[in-house]
C-alpha positions as YAML, in Angstrom:
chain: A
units: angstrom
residues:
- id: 1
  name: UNK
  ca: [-2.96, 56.51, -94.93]
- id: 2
  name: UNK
  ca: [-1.47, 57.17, -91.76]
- id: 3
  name: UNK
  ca: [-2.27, 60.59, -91.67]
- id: 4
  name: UNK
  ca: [-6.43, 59.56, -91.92]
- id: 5
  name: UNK
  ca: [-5.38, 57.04, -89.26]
- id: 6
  name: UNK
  ca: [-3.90, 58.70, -86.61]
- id: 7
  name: UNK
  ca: [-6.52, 62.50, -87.63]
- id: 8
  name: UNK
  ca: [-9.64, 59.92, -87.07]
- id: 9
  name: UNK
  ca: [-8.35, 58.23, -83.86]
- id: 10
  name: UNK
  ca: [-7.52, 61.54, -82.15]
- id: 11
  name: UNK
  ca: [-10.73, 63.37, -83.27]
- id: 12
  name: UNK
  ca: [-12.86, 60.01, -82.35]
- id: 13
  name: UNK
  ca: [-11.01, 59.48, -78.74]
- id: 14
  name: UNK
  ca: [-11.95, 63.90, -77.97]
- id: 15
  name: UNK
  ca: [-15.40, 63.08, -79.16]
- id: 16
  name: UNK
  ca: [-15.39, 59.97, -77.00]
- id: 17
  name: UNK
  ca: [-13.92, 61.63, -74.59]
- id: 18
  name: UNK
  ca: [-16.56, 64.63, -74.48]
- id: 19
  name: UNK
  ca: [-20.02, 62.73, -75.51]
- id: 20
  name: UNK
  ca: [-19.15, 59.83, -73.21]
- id: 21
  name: UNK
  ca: [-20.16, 57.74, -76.61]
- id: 22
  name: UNK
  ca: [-18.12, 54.87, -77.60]
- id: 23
  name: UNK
  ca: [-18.89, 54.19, -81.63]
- id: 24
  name: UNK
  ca: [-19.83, 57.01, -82.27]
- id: 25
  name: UNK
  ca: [-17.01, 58.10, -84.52]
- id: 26
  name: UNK
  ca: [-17.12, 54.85, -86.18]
- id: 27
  name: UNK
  ca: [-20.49, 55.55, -87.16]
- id: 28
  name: UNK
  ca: [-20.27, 58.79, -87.83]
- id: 29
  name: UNK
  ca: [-17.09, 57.81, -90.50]
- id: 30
  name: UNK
  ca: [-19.54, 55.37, -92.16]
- id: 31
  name: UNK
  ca: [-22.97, 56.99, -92.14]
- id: 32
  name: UNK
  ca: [-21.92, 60.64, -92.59]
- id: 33
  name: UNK
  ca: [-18.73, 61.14, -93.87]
- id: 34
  name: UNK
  ca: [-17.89, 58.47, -96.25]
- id: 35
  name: UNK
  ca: [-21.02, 59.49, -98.38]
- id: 36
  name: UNK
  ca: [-20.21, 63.26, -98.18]
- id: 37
  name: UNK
  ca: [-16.96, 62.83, -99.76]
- id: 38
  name: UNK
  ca: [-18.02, 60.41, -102.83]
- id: 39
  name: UNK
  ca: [-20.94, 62.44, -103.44]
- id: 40
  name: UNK
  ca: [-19.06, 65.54, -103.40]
- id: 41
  name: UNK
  ca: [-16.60, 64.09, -105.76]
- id: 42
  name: UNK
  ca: [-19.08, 62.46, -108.17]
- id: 43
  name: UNK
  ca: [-19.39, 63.91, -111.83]
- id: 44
  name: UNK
  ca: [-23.02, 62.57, -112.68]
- id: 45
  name: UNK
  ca: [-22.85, 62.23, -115.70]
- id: 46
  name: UNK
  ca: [-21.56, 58.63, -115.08]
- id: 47
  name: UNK
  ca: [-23.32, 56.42, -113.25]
- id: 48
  name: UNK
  ca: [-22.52, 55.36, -109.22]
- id: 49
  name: UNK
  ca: [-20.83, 52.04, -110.09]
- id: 50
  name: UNK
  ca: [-18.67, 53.55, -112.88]
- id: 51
  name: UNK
  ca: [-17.27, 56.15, -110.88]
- id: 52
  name: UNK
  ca: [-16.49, 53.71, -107.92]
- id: 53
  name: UNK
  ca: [-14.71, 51.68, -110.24]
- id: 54
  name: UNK
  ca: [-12.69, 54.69, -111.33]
- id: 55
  name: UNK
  ca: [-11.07, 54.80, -107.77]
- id: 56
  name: UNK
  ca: [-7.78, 53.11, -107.11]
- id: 57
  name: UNK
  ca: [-6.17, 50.86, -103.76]
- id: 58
  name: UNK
  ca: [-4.76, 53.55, -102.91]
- id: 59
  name: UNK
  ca: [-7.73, 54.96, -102.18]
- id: 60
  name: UNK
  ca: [-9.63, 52.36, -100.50]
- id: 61
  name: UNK
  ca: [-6.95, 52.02, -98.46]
- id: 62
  name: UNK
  ca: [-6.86, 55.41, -97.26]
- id: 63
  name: UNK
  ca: [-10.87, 55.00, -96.28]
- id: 64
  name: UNK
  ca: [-10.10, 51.84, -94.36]
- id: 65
  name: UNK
  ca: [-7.18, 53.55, -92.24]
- id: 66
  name: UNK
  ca: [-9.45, 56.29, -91.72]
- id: 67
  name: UNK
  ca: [-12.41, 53.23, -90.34]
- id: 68
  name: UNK
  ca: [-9.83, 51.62, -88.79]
- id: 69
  name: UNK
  ca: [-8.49, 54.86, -86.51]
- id: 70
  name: UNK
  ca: [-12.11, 55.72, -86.12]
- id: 71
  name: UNK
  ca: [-12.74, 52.02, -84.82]
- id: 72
  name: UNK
  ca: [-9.24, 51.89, -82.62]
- id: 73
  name: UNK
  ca: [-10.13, 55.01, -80.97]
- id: 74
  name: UNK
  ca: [-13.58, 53.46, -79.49]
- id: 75
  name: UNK
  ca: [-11.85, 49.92, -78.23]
- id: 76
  name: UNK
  ca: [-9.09, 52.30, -76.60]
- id: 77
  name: UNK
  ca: [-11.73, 54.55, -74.88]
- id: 78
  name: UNK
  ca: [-13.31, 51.18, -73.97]
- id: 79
  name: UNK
  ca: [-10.30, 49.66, -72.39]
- id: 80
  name: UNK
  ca: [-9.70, 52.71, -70.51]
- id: 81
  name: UNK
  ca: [-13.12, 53.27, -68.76]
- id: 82
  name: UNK
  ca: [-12.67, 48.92, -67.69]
- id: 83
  name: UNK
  ca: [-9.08, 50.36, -66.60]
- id: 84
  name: UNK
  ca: [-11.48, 52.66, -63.89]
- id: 85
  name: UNK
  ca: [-10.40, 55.80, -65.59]
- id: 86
  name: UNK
  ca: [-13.80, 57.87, -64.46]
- id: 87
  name: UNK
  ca: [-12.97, 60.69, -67.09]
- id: 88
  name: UNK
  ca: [-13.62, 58.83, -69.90]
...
């Protein structure tokens, strides 16, 4: 879990850093990635809600750290550029 947390905050504060964007990582974690992954796991011959069910805490939990480094790393980029640091 901390491993997703702290990989998403530093890629979300470069790409914050370099498309001047603020959510974007955030959004990109939700809209983009999170669907890659459980389609890419998904055996089809069981249906969506099944194989949900079939994960554990453990790894909801690693998703949400993932979110939540995704979401940190905008609010920090935030509080720097109200801080009057230009380059980000």
């Amino acid at each position: 879990m901390v491993l997703f947390f702290v990989m998403m905050f530093g890629i979300g504060f470069i790409l914050n850093m370099l498309m001047k964007t603020t959510w974007f990582p955030a959004y990109v974690f939700i809209i983009v990635i999170l669907p890659i992954v459980v389609y890419s796991l998904w055996d089809h011959s069981q249906s969506l809600g099944i194989y949900l069910e079939s994960f554990r805490l453990v790894d909801y939990l690693t998703a949400v750290a993932g979110l939540i480094g995704a979401i940190l790393s905008g609010w920090t980029i935030q509080k720097l550029r109200l801080g009057g640091y230009k380059m980000f």
